[in-house]
């Protein structure tokens, strides 16, 4: 409304729209470029596509290396998500009231994996794991991924916690809730959307992580992303496009699940409201 | 009689934040079933005092007794006080019924009993039909009533309210004032009510504690505060008043004769603690000041009419008395003297109070 009433508002709006369209195109075009290739009939990863076919999905399913990689990604992704969600949520809770000395510094430490080059982290972990006997183990890869994922959980949960009105927790306490009950009954449910979003980010991050995996994972823990990376060097076949498609589907499914859950919750609310209005 | 049952007793209670004393060694008590307001300007320490009673702030010194027990060491959830917050603080992820049932659930009340009590508490505020809604689907006034019903459902010893009506529009606020008063009477509640709206404090309370910079200026009934202010702050903060500077010339028992700085002298029936020769202010409410034609009336001050302003139900006369300006309130049927005319403003010796300058 206000932009319409401004002089030159229409022109400004057009520019904004064009800019938004460009940004979306920039983000989505790589996907548009690779995904159709998953359905090619040819043995080369090139356009034009020859006839839609599922042969490369079939090839993935038949290849032990690829199926193993998919299973590994699911195992490691789930493990890393659980660890990172728990650690990141606890960290966000601990840093919430800035009660600890140096809580600003501590927060930065938790966020460090987001800015430290993955190569540096990878080398460090490889050395550390060799000493601790964690090299080439699932646990090792899960922990390594979790370290990378914690910042995403921390940031999401912290912002969810920050948006909780402190009066709500005071009210709960004054109404007879012990600190544990305040947490379970008020803080946790109100932070849940942030925790779930953080978990999705964590899973997506683990799914797509290559660099650290190269350093800490053995041949048994080859993940989907890692497998794509190495097969890219060996032979560039459309199987990679098919694998990319699978990663995309996994990520979207997760996002949809979270969205669906919150939608469902909203729907339930509405249903509960209706009887009183009748 | 009330003083014999000090249900809530603040004893030399203080709160210091850093170097600032926000609540300064307060001593007062509240009787069982009493409705007490804490009234004062912003920053006078009202919320801090309430939060110390509710357990959210630890006193820097002093003691708080509730029903004969010291409570300073108890966490909020063990104090059994119903707190109504300014912005209601309803849990957004629960239905109205779940909100009201929350304190019962925390106390392990069985489901059937809980539901019955929630229904009764919702009936109390006449909102049972909203039981299944979410707080976000309610209007401000409805949320306020739910917050109230949630604070009452477990029959707490005391109900504390921190400016509970300040977010409502005027009409709704007045309606809620009556509703809260009615609940107070019906349920025999002990209520401590924070407000910075003096009208609200006067209409709702049995007694009002006027706070100023962490100290109680006067703790009195509404009429006591209005008719017999003991300090200049109270005289000016509660309602409107005319202050005349002067010096006590003579005491006659309770009464005193005051020589005014602007000339003339007046007598006042309640001189309070002021001795002969002390500097004082004579406080006269505008509605106690009457215009009369001759100087024979008691406490007649020669004035010039500067203006009259129509206010619907009354007329305000602005008067010049020497250097000072006075305001008188006249009925709408009173003949307003013409602007510029001279007359005498008079008040009965019983209708004034002496306060320190
Ligand atoms: N946690 C705190 N730390 C430091 N100073 C505080 C704190 N809480 C309150 N104060 C100060 O104490 C004084 C009294 O605050 P309080 O909230 O009790 O006032 P109030 O009478 O409730 O005012 P209002 O009408 O604005 O709500 C204010 O000057 C405030 O700045
Ligand atoms: Mg306050």
XYZ file of C-alpha atoms and ligand atoms in Angstrom:
667
model
C 0.000 0.000 0.000
C 2.679 2.447 1.007
C 4.866 1.559 -1.970
C 1.998 2.231 -4.346
C 1.360 5.666 -2.914
C 5.036 6.585 -3.206
C 5.996 8.386 -6.390
C 7.733 5.944 -8.697
C 6.443 3.120 -6.522
C 5.405 0.962 -9.456
C 8.834 1.198 -11.093
C 10.513 0.427 -7.796
C 8.286 -2.601 -7.322
C 9.178 -3.888 -10.782
C 12.884 -3.597 -9.979
C 12.357 -5.432 -6.716
C 10.459 -8.213 -8.433
C 13.119 -8.576 -11.107
C 15.824 -8.735 -8.474
C 13.957 -11.386 -6.509
C 13.434 -13.427 -9.677
C 17.136 -13.216 -10.473
C 18.093 -14.361 -6.993
C 15.716 -17.307 -7.161
C 17.007 -18.236 -10.606
C 20.577 -18.069 -9.355
C 19.718 -20.471 -6.545
C 17.607 -22.893 -8.540
C 19.263 -23.036 -11.979
C 22.035 -25.461 -10.940
C 19.342 -27.847 -9.760
C 17.425 -27.432 -12.981
C 20.656 -28.120 -14.862
C 21.548 -31.378 -13.138
C 18.258 -33.001 -12.233
C 16.918 -33.849 -15.732
C 20.190 -35.667 -16.436
C 19.202 -38.230 -13.815
C 16.619 -39.473 -16.295
C 18.825 -39.714 -19.341
C 19.203 -42.838 -21.377
C 22.710 -42.048 -22.533
C 25.966 -43.043 -20.841
C 27.249 -39.474 -20.897
C 26.458 -36.677 -18.517
C 25.531 -34.270 -21.319
C 22.559 -32.601 -22.886
C 20.454 -33.193 -24.855
C 18.807 -35.987 -22.929
C 18.058 -39.078 -24.918
C 14.675 -40.391 -23.898
C 13.463 -40.445 -20.316
C 14.660 -43.530 -18.521
C 15.287 -44.777 -14.999
C 18.346 -46.834 -15.994
C 20.721 -44.826 -13.845
C 18.576 -45.254 -10.769
C 18.664 -48.921 -11.571
C 22.422 -48.760 -11.885
C 22.608 -47.103 -8.463
C 20.419 -49.782 -6.934
C 22.539 -52.552 -8.424
C 25.851 -51.058 -7.458
C 26.905 -52.116 -3.993
C 29.095 -49.052 -3.601
C 26.157 -46.710 -4.183
C 23.593 -48.509 -2.048
C 26.142 -48.770 0.712
C 26.794 -45.043 0.398
C 23.100 -44.217 0.676
C 22.708 -46.367 3.784
C 25.859 -44.830 5.282
C 24.543 -41.346 4.653
C 21.320 -42.197 6.439
C 23.111 -43.749 9.417
C 25.678 -40.988 9.762
C 23.129 -38.240 9.038
C 20.712 -39.498 11.675
C 23.460 -40.015 14.233
C 24.978 -36.592 13.626
C 21.536 -34.975 13.748
C 20.703 -36.519 17.095
C 24.054 -35.616 18.634
C 24.102 -32.089 17.201
C 20.492 -31.395 18.169
C 21.033 -32.459 21.743
C 24.356 -30.638 22.116
C 23.228 -27.531 20.239
C 19.983 -27.270 22.205
C 21.758 -27.680 25.530
C 24.321 -25.085 24.486
C 21.602 -22.627 23.489
C 19.875 -23.163 26.832
C 23.093 -22.724 28.774
C 24.048 -19.566 26.930
C 20.553 -18.142 27.068
C 20.643 -15.942 30.150
C 24.308 -15.031 29.892
C 24.692 -16.229 33.443
C 28.005 -17.918 32.749
C 31.186 -15.886 32.724
C 32.505 -15.454 29.179
C 29.227 -16.604 27.680
C 29.915 -14.450 24.621
C 33.239 -16.186 24.117
C 31.678 -19.594 24.677
C 29.047 -18.863 22.081
C 31.735 -17.994 19.554
C 33.490 -21.283 20.270
C 30.299 -23.180 19.492
C 29.888 -21.246 16.252
C 33.516 -21.714 15.230
C 32.944 -24.762 12.979
C 30.880 -22.510 10.737
C 33.861 -20.302 9.929
C 36.914 -22.539 10.361
C 37.912 -24.022 6.974
C 36.713 -27.599 6.767
C 40.176 -28.714 5.661
C 41.688 -27.435 8.894
C 39.031 -29.176 10.978
C 39.497 -32.342 8.924
C 43.259 -32.503 9.426
C 42.858 -31.787 13.137
C 40.272 -34.480 13.563
C 42.277 -37.020 11.632
C 45.242 -36.533 13.978
C 43.016 -36.598 17.039
C 41.077 -39.661 15.904
C 44.258 -41.586 15.167
C 45.253 -41.121 18.808
C 41.814 -41.923 20.160
C 41.241 -44.955 17.972
C 38.240 -43.356 16.307
C 39.745 -43.265 12.828
C 37.595 -44.963 10.178
C 34.709 -45.634 12.552
C 31.051 -44.693 12.291
C 31.205 -43.024 15.677
C 34.116 -40.908 14.505
C 32.315 -39.715 11.374
C 29.117 -39.058 13.320
C 30.984 -36.933 15.860
C 32.858 -35.080 13.124
C 29.626 -34.265 11.335
C 27.912 -33.310 14.585
C 30.627 -30.753 15.274
C 29.818 -29.134 11.953
C 26.080 -29.252 12.592
C 26.002 -27.868 16.150
C 26.193 -24.191 15.068
C 23.065 -24.534 12.923
C 21.129 -26.025 15.813
C 22.518 -23.470 18.260
C 21.556 -20.511 16.108
C 18.033 -21.779 15.465
C 17.313 -22.782 19.045
C 18.826 -19.587 20.437
C 16.580 -17.440 18.297
C 13.555 -19.542 19.266
C 14.449 -19.128 22.947
C 15.013 -15.413 22.546
C 11.486 -15.010 21.229
C 9.942 -16.603 24.343
C 8.473 -13.940 26.616
C 10.235 -14.352 29.985
C 6.948 -13.452 31.661
C 5.599 -16.828 30.505
C 8.200 -18.709 32.493
C 7.676 -16.452 35.489
C 3.955 -16.976 35.232
C 4.453 -20.740 35.169
C 6.680 -20.575 38.241
C 4.209 -18.412 40.125
C 1.475 -20.884 39.244
C 3.375 -23.625 41.012
C 5.697 -25.111 38.394
C 9.150 -26.136 39.596
C 12.050 -25.207 37.282
C 11.980 -28.671 35.687
C 8.241 -28.397 35.050
C 8.614 -24.883 33.669
C 11.151 -26.257 31.229
C 9.089 -29.258 30.183
C 5.755 -27.496 30.105
C 6.626 -24.078 28.705
C 10.195 -23.547 27.513
C 10.660 -26.775 25.566
C 7.341 -26.752 23.694
C 7.804 -23.119 22.738
C 11.372 -23.769 21.524
C 10.379 -26.928 19.620
C 9.936 -25.288 16.191
C 13.482 -23.912 16.475
C 14.834 -27.273 17.579
C 13.176 -29.070 14.648
C 14.415 -26.505 12.150
C 17.905 -26.883 13.599
C 17.648 -30.652 13.246
C 16.675 -30.367 9.571
C 19.611 -28.076 8.936
C 21.863 -30.513 10.755
C 20.714 -33.451 8.666
C 21.082 -31.501 5.426
C 24.560 -30.370 6.454
C 25.666 -33.924 7.205
C 24.159 -35.214 3.974
C 26.194 -32.827 1.920
C 29.469 -32.856 3.841
C 32.488 -34.093 1.836
C 35.715 -32.503 3.031
C 35.842 -33.695 6.633
C 34.481 -37.061 5.572
C 37.481 -37.440 3.265
C 39.774 -37.040 6.278
C 38.048 -39.116 8.935
C 35.969 -41.765 7.141
C 37.352 -45.109 6.060
C 36.150 -47.014 2.978
C 33.358 -48.515 5.070
C 31.891 -45.139 5.943
C 31.755 -43.733 2.443
C 28.746 -41.420 2.314
C 26.616 -40.549 -0.667
C 28.271 -37.165 -1.116
C 31.699 -38.694 -0.793
C 30.806 -41.425 -3.290
C 29.602 -38.800 -5.767
C 32.795 -36.888 -5.276
C 35.062 -39.849 -5.969
C 33.038 -41.232 -8.853
C 33.185 -37.802 -10.408
C 36.921 -38.324 -10.804
C 36.692 -41.925 -11.982
C 33.948 -41.786 -14.572
C 31.469 -39.043 -15.123
C 28.285 -41.053 -15.562
C 24.692 -39.874 -15.129
C 24.618 -42.045 -12.006
C 25.888 -38.929 -10.264
C 22.856 -36.991 -11.393
C 20.653 -39.771 -10.093
C 22.461 -39.655 -6.750
C 22.058 -35.889 -6.645
C 18.381 -36.411 -7.264
C 18.206 -38.760 -4.299
C 19.952 -36.270 -2.013
C 17.511 -33.604 -3.110
C 14.545 -35.847 -2.476
C 15.833 -36.742 0.994
C 16.290 -33.090 1.916
C 12.925 -32.042 0.531
C 11.201 -34.928 2.262
C 12.663 -33.770 5.543
C 11.604 -30.176 5.021
C 8.139 -31.317 4.023
C 7.918 -33.533 7.097
C 8.669 -30.587 9.379
C 6.333 -28.260 7.493
C 3.674 -30.939 7.471
C 4.016 -31.497 11.181
C 3.505 -27.826 11.942
C 0.631 -27.621 9.461
C -0.995 -30.628 11.068
C -0.620 -29.003 14.450
C -2.354 -25.896 13.133
C -5.124 -28.014 11.673
C -5.681 -29.809 14.974
C -5.912 -26.467 16.728
C -8.589 -25.324 14.320
C -10.558 -28.518 14.701
C -10.540 -28.147 18.436
C -11.815 -24.623 18.083
C -14.796 -25.425 15.922
C -17.085 -27.107 18.479
C -17.037 -24.047 20.713
C -18.053 -21.841 17.848
C -21.019 -24.010 16.893
C -9.025 -4.099 63.855
C -7.310 -4.864 60.602
C -3.969 -4.219 62.161
C -4.554 -7.127 64.525
C -4.353 -9.548 61.605
C -1.219 -8.699 59.663
C -1.604 -11.330 56.987
C 1.223 -10.011 54.854
C 3.908 -8.160 56.731
C 6.810 -6.316 55.168
C 9.467 -5.627 57.730
C 12.214 -3.131 56.846
C 12.208 -4.542 53.337
C 14.820 -3.080 50.953
C 16.052 -3.666 47.460
C 19.273 -2.247 46.097
C 20.317 -2.574 42.457
C 23.997 -1.740 42.272
C 24.200 1.548 44.097
C 20.558 2.521 43.614
C 18.130 1.906 46.450
C 14.884 1.074 44.719
C 12.901 -0.018 47.773
C 13.946 1.718 50.950
C 13.326 -0.058 54.276
C 9.548 -0.350 53.947
C 7.363 -1.407 56.846
C 3.725 -2.140 56.290
C 1.145 -4.836 56.499
C -1.884 -5.996 54.638
C -4.809 -7.633 56.383
C -6.504 -10.829 55.273
C -9.179 -10.067 52.705
C -7.930 -6.567 52.116
C -7.584 -4.924 48.711
C -4.424 -2.844 48.770
C -3.058 -0.822 45.871
C 0.532 0.227 45.389
C 0.372 3.580 43.676
C 3.259 5.691 42.517
C 4.991 7.268 39.560
C 7.092 5.238 37.143
C 10.240 3.908 38.769
C 8.966 4.288 42.323
C 9.580 0.603 43.038
C 6.057 -0.834 42.803
C 6.943 -3.753 40.557
C 10.100 -4.473 42.514
C 8.101 -4.677 45.731
C 5.562 -7.007 44.145
C 8.262 -9.204 42.631
C 9.905 -9.571 46.030
C 6.590 -10.782 47.416
C 6.110 -13.174 44.490
C 9.659 -14.490 44.843
C 11.204 -13.235 41.606
C 13.496 -10.738 43.299
C 15.432 -11.397 46.493
C 15.235 -8.544 49.023
C 18.539 -6.875 49.855
C 17.390 -6.585 53.444
C 14.396 -7.084 55.693
C 11.778 -9.776 56.018
C 8.482 -10.721 54.468
C 5.932 -12.696 56.466
C 2.868 -14.246 54.900
C 0.336 -15.800 57.226
C 2.894 -15.873 60.020
C 5.635 -17.559 57.946
C 8.750 -15.984 56.566
C 8.863 -16.407 52.812
C 12.018 -14.678 51.558
C 13.814 -18.005 51.114
C 10.947 -19.708 49.247
C 11.139 -20.030 45.452
C 8.177 -18.553 43.524
C 6.543 -21.907 42.907
C 6.222 -22.564 46.618
C 4.687 -19.241 47.576
C 1.101 -19.998 46.623
C 0.436 -16.586 45.181
C -1.623 -15.916 42.112
C 0.217 -13.425 39.940
C -1.475 -11.568 37.092
C 1.090 -10.020 34.779
C 0.695 -6.850 32.798
C 0.704 -8.583 29.420
C -1.337 -11.526 30.776
C 1.381 -14.139 30.064
C -1.027 -16.793 28.812
C 0.730 -19.857 27.421
C 0.328 -19.589 23.633
C 0.728 -23.319 23.039
C -2.130 -24.311 25.307
C -5.881 -23.898 25.013
C -7.697 -21.634 27.444
C -8.825 -24.652 29.462
C -5.239 -25.965 29.574
C -4.002 -22.558 30.663
C -6.476 -22.357 33.510
C -5.845 -25.992 34.425
C -2.052 -25.523 34.482
C -1.701 -24.590 38.164
C -3.937 -27.509 39.118
C -1.900 -29.906 37.015
C 1.257 -28.643 38.728
C -0.364 -29.528 42.022
C -1.227 -33.025 40.901
C -4.994 -32.496 40.967
C -6.750 -35.443 39.329
C -8.213 -34.907 35.907
C -11.905 -35.020 36.802
C -11.531 -32.583 39.664
C -9.326 -30.401 37.514
C -11.923 -30.146 34.791
C -14.637 -29.256 37.273
C -12.491 -26.551 38.831
C -11.474 -25.130 35.469
C -15.140 -24.877 34.507
C -15.927 -23.070 37.725
C -12.986 -20.696 37.307
C -14.057 -19.921 33.752
C -17.629 -19.345 34.892
C -16.282 -16.849 37.385
C -15.158 -14.646 34.498
C -18.067 -15.756 32.289
C -15.847 -17.175 29.547
C -16.571 -20.886 29.709
C -17.540 -20.906 26.040
C -13.944 -20.042 25.092
C -12.405 -23.069 26.851
C -11.120 -24.691 23.661
C -9.659 -21.634 22.007
C -6.070 -20.479 21.968
C -5.003 -17.269 23.707
C -4.198 -15.661 20.344
C -7.863 -15.978 19.365
C -9.033 -13.862 22.305
C -9.406 -10.129 22.682
C -7.300 -8.232 25.211
C -10.115 -8.037 27.731
C -10.853 -11.738 27.388
C -7.181 -12.632 27.820
C -7.101 -10.471 30.921
C -10.034 -12.330 32.401
C -8.462 -15.700 31.578
C -5.243 -14.620 33.288
C -7.326 -13.691 36.296
C -9.205 -16.950 36.290
C -5.913 -18.875 35.992
C -4.548 -17.008 39.001
C -7.672 -17.766 41.029
C -8.351 -21.381 40.102
C -6.142 -22.893 42.789
C -7.444 -20.566 45.481
C -4.139 -18.900 46.323
C -3.646 -17.050 49.570
C -2.909 -13.807 47.827
C -3.492 -12.411 44.366
C -0.856 -10.030 43.022
C -1.565 -7.890 40.007
C 0.953 -5.669 38.249
C -0.873 -3.025 36.216
C -3.245 -5.673 34.911
C -5.526 -3.211 33.151
C -3.050 -0.814 31.619
C -3.270 -2.380 28.151
C -7.064 -2.072 27.940
C -9.032 0.850 26.598
C -10.797 3.125 29.049
C -14.251 1.591 28.867
C -13.039 -1.971 29.213
C -10.722 -0.902 32.001
C -13.564 0.520 34.031
C -15.612 -2.596 33.430
C -12.730 -4.820 34.578
C -12.211 -2.663 37.653
C -15.748 -3.423 38.743
C -15.339 -7.085 37.873
C -12.140 -7.465 39.892
C -13.725 -5.679 42.836
C -16.717 -7.984 42.675
C -14.464 -11.070 42.621
C -12.519 -9.698 45.547
C -15.705 -9.342 47.553
C -17.248 -12.654 46.511
C -14.176 -14.781 47.127
C -12.790 -12.867 50.085
C -9.444 -12.518 48.309
C -6.430 -10.668 49.597
C -5.296 -8.548 46.681
C -2.216 -6.426 46.115
C -2.709 -4.350 43.033
C -0.031 -2.240 41.357
C -1.068 0.774 39.354
C 0.113 4.200 38.433
C -3.433 5.328 37.743
C -4.641 7.142 40.844
C -8.292 6.965 39.792
C -8.004 3.187 39.593
C -6.355 2.997 43.001
C -8.975 5.202 44.642
C -11.979 3.410 43.181
C -10.800 -0.149 43.793
C -8.892 -0.247 47.046
C -9.568 -0.585 50.742
C -6.223 1.078 51.308
C -3.604 2.618 49.043
C 0.123 2.789 49.641
C 1.524 5.814 47.826
C 5.125 5.052 46.844
C 7.703 7.619 45.910
C 11.342 6.766 45.295
C 11.119 3.514 47.168
C 9.456 4.963 50.242
C 5.831 4.957 51.342
C 4.577 8.532 51.490
C 1.245 7.570 53.010
C -0.650 4.328 53.508
C -4.279 5.177 53.958
C -7.849 4.713 52.832
C -8.750 6.439 49.556
C -10.679 9.176 51.367
C -7.882 9.562 53.872
C -5.432 10.165 51.043
C -7.705 12.587 49.273
C -9.032 14.536 52.230
C -6.065 14.340 54.582
C -2.876 14.133 52.543
C 0.086 14.101 54.877
C 2.776 15.087 52.408
C 2.973 17.513 49.562
C 3.717 14.637 47.208
C 0.455 12.899 48.115
C -1.542 16.149 47.928
C -0.250 16.757 44.418
C -0.185 13.157 43.183
C -3.731 12.255 44.255
C -6.262 14.382 42.445
C -5.642 18.047 41.996
C -4.926 20.604 44.663
C -4.170 24.236 45.413
C -1.086 24.755 47.539
C -0.689 27.961 49.544
C 2.697 28.592 51.144
C 2.663 29.989 54.683
C 3.844 29.771 58.273
C 1.987 28.476 61.327
C 1.217 31.545 63.468
C -0.701 29.859 66.232
C -1.948 26.442 67.261
C -5.326 25.937 68.925
C -5.459 22.269 69.807
C -5.770 20.353 66.530
C -6.387 23.542 64.559
C -3.863 26.131 63.439
C -3.799 29.636 62.027
C -1.484 29.993 59.043
C -0.158 33.323 57.795
C 0.074 33.073 54.026
C 3.053 34.274 52.004
C 0.676 35.958 49.535
C -0.994 37.882 52.367
C -3.825 37.195 54.785
C -4.273 34.259 57.069
C -6.401 31.121 57.153
C -7.370 28.574 59.770
C -7.169 24.881 59.263
C -8.842 22.302 61.517
C -6.245 19.596 61.036
C -2.799 20.985 61.566
C -1.097 17.621 61.986
C 2.348 17.667 63.536
C 3.273 21.233 62.613
C 4.361 23.484 65.485
C 4.084 27.238 65.696
C 6.469 28.991 63.300
C 6.989 26.007 61.002
C 6.820 26.560 57.256
C 3.890 24.710 55.696
C 1.709 24.412 52.618
C -2.056 24.631 52.908
C -3.645 22.160 50.511
C -7.188 22.916 49.328
C -8.984 20.791 46.721
C -10.557 22.816 43.864
C -14.054 21.635 44.722
C -13.668 22.924 48.303
C -12.964 26.438 47.098
C -16.051 28.605 46.658
C -16.404 32.081 45.259
C -18.222 34.448 47.634
C -18.960 38.173 47.258
C -17.764 39.383 50.672
C -14.870 38.872 53.039
C -17.052 37.738 55.940
C -16.866 34.073 54.873
C -14.299 31.847 56.623
C -10.831 31.772 55.071
C -11.798 34.321 52.421
C -8.972 35.171 50.015
C -9.283 38.159 47.687
C -8.954 36.880 44.103
C -9.306 38.063 40.523
C -11.109 35.812 38.052
C -8.748 35.146 35.155
C -10.663 32.617 33.131
C -13.418 30.033 33.230
C -13.298 26.839 31.299
C -16.325 24.720 30.530
C -15.848 20.996 31.259
C -19.295 19.593 30.652
C -20.205 18.510 34.144
C -18.426 21.402 35.858
C -16.745 24.725 35.269
C -13.167 25.431 36.257
C -12.381 28.903 37.463
C -8.797 30.095 37.208
C -8.100 32.644 39.910
C -5.205 34.941 40.754
C -4.466 35.347 44.448
C -1.566 37.737 44.762
C 1.324 35.954 43.076
C -0.262 32.524 43.222
C -2.763 30.888 40.883
C -5.713 28.961 42.233
C -8.233 26.648 40.607
C -11.807 26.364 41.823
C -14.412 23.945 40.587
C -17.904 25.325 40.233
C -21.144 23.557 39.421
C -22.456 24.165 35.915
C -25.490 25.973 37.291
C -23.423 28.366 39.382
C -23.279 31.777 37.848
C -19.711 32.243 36.684
C -18.435 35.699 37.594
C -17.208 37.712 34.623
C -13.539 37.463 33.707
C -11.552 40.264 35.308
C -13.945 40.708 38.218
C -12.782 40.442 41.798
C -14.304 38.225 44.464
C -13.328 36.137 47.469
C -12.363 32.492 47.379
C -13.372 30.779 50.576
C -13.010 27.320 52.092
C -14.134 25.763 55.359
C -11.431 25.176 58.002
C -12.340 21.491 57.844
C -11.678 21.284 54.111
C -7.945 21.835 54.066
C -4.795 19.989 55.096
C -1.331 21.132 56.088
C 1.650 19.483 54.426
C 5.371 20.127 54.570
C 6.588 22.482 51.832
N 16.931 -5.661 37.447
C 17.153 -4.354 37.662
N 18.408 -3.838 37.638
C 18.636 -2.548 37.856
N 17.691 -1.638 38.118
C 16.428 -2.056 38.167
C 16.085 -3.438 37.936
N 14.749 -3.556 38.046
C 14.276 -2.327 38.324
N 15.279 -1.425 38.403
C 15.131 -0.005 38.703
O 14.399 0.115 39.870
C 13.535 1.222 39.822
C 12.137 0.798 40.193
O 11.670 -0.083 39.228
P 10.217 -0.698 39.280
O 10.069 -1.543 38.068
O 9.983 -1.339 40.586
O 9.331 0.609 39.146
P 7.750 0.735 38.996
O 7.298 1.537 40.151
O 7.146 -0.603 38.807
O 7.638 1.607 37.696
P 6.621 1.486 36.453
O 5.403 2.245 36.856
O 7.363 2.176 35.358
O 6.376 0.044 36.178
C 13.649 1.799 38.433
O 14.433 2.953 38.502
C 14.334 0.717 37.658
O 15.161 1.287 36.685
Mg 6.198 -1.608 37.153
